[in-house]
Amino acid sequence: MGSCVSLYTLKLEGAACHMNIPNPNSTPMTVAEADELARLKALIDLAVEDGKITRSELNAIRSAALADGKLTAEECALLSSMILEKVKTGEIRMEW
C-alpha cells in the first residue's frame, strides 16, 4: 500500500483492511513489528484522547506507520479502527 497522504487516502487504505483477502506472502509478526505496532497504537491513543485529530497529529501517525518503509495489514487495521471508524461515527473529529 502507498503512503497515507491524506484522509481520503487513509479511507481507501482503511477500507482495504476490512476486506478479507488472503495474503499468501504473509508471515507471522516479529517481536520488533509487534513493538512498532504497540508504539503506533500509543501514538494514536495520545492523538485522539481529546476527541479530535489534527493535521500535524495525522502526519506524525503517518510518519510512524511508514517509518520502516511499508504499511502492514496490522498497521492499516489499526489506522482504520482507531481513526477512520471513529471519525465516521463522530467519536472523534478532524480538525484542520
Short mmCIF file of C-alpha atoms in Angstrom, two decimals:
data_model
loop_
_atom_site.label_atom_id
_atom_site.label_comp_id
_atom_site.label_asym_id
_atom_site.label_seq_id
_atom_site.Cartn_x
_atom_site.Cartn_y
_atom_site.Cartn_z
CA MET A 1 0.00 0.00 0.00
CA GLY A 2 1.07 3.54 -0.63
CA SER A 3 1.66 6.24 1.90
CA CYS A 4 -1.20 7.83 3.80
CA VAL A 5 -1.05 11.19 2.02
CA SER A 6 -4.47 12.41 3.09
CA LEU A 7 -7.58 11.39 4.97
CA TYR A 8 -9.03 10.33 1.61
CA THR A 9 -6.09 8.02 1.01
CA LEU A 10 -6.34 6.75 4.58
CA LYS A 11 -10.00 5.96 3.96
CA LEU A 12 -9.12 3.99 0.85
CA GLU A 13 -6.40 2.08 2.66
CA GLY A 14 -8.63 1.59 5.69
CA ALA A 15 -11.40 0.18 3.51
CA ALA A 16 -8.97 -2.39 2.16
CA CYS A 17 -8.32 -3.53 5.74
CA HIS A 18 -11.92 -4.63 6.06
CA MET A 19 -11.69 -6.86 3.03
CA ASN A 20 -10.82 -10.43 3.92
CA ILE A 21 -8.30 -11.09 1.16
CA PRO A 22 -5.81 -13.86 1.89
CA ASN A 23 -2.18 -12.87 1.55
CA PRO A 24 -0.05 -15.85 0.52
CA ASN A 25 3.11 -13.87 1.37
CA SER A 26 2.09 -13.03 4.94
CA THR A 27 4.35 -14.13 7.74
CA PRO A 28 3.89 -14.08 11.50
CA MET A 29 4.63 -10.72 13.11
CA THR A 30 8.12 -10.42 14.58
CA VAL A 31 8.76 -9.04 18.07
CA ALA A 32 10.13 -5.84 16.50
CA GLU A 33 6.99 -5.46 14.37
CA ALA A 34 4.78 -6.05 17.42
CA ASP A 35 6.73 -3.39 19.33
CA GLU A 36 6.36 -0.96 16.42
CA LEU A 37 2.62 -1.65 16.30
CA ALA A 38 2.34 -1.01 20.05
CA ARG A 39 4.19 2.31 19.65
CA LEU A 40 1.88 3.30 16.80
CA LYS A 41 -1.17 2.43 18.92
CA ALA A 42 0.16 4.53 21.80
CA LEU A 43 0.75 7.47 19.44
CA ILE A 44 -2.79 7.19 18.07
CA ASP A 45 -4.24 6.91 21.60
CA LEU A 46 -2.45 10.10 22.59
CA ALA A 47 -3.58 11.92 19.45
CA VAL A 48 -7.27 11.08 19.78
CA GLU A 49 -7.69 11.27 23.56
CA ASP A 50 -9.09 14.81 23.27
CA GLY A 51 -11.76 13.73 20.78
CA LYS A 52 -10.11 15.31 17.76
CA ILE A 53 -7.19 14.72 15.46
CA THR A 54 -5.20 17.50 13.85
CA ARG A 55 -3.31 17.51 10.58
CA SER A 56 0.02 17.51 12.43
CA GLU A 57 -1.05 14.55 14.59
CA LEU A 58 -2.16 12.66 11.48
CA ASN A 59 1.16 13.45 9.78
CA ALA A 60 3.07 12.18 12.84
CA ILE A 61 0.98 8.99 12.85
CA ARG A 62 1.56 8.51 9.11
CA SER A 63 5.31 9.00 9.56
CA ALA A 64 5.40 6.48 12.39
CA ALA A 65 3.38 3.94 10.41
CA LEU A 66 5.70 4.30 7.43
CA ALA A 67 8.97 4.60 9.37
CA ASP A 68 10.10 1.20 8.12
CA GLY A 69 9.08 1.95 4.53
CA LYS A 70 5.94 -0.17 4.49
CA LEU A 71 2.36 -0.15 5.74
CA THR A 72 1.47 -3.57 7.10
CA ALA A 73 -2.02 -5.02 7.23
CA GLU A 74 -1.91 -4.74 11.03
CA GLU A 75 -0.98 -1.05 10.85
CA CYS A 76 -3.71 -0.47 8.30
CA ALA A 77 -6.27 -2.17 10.51
CA LEU A 78 -5.12 -0.09 13.48
CA LEU A 79 -5.46 3.16 11.50
CA SER A 80 -8.88 2.10 10.35
CA SER A 81 -10.25 1.07 13.74
CA MET A 82 -8.67 3.79 15.85
CA ILE A 83 -9.07 6.76 13.49
CA LEU A 84 -11.23 6.24 10.43
CA GLU A 85 -14.09 4.38 12.07
CA LYS A 86 -14.17 6.87 14.94
CA VAL A 87 -14.20 9.82 12.54
CA LYS A 88 -17.00 8.16 10.60
CA THR A 89 -19.12 7.65 13.73
CA GLY A 90 -18.35 11.13 15.09
CA GLU A 91 -16.47 9.80 18.10
CA ILE A 92 -13.52 11.95 17.04
CA ARG A 93 -13.39 14.84 14.61
CA MET A 94 -10.84 16.03 12.11
CA GLU A 95 -9.50 19.47 12.95
CA TRP A 96 -7.71 21.13 10.07
#
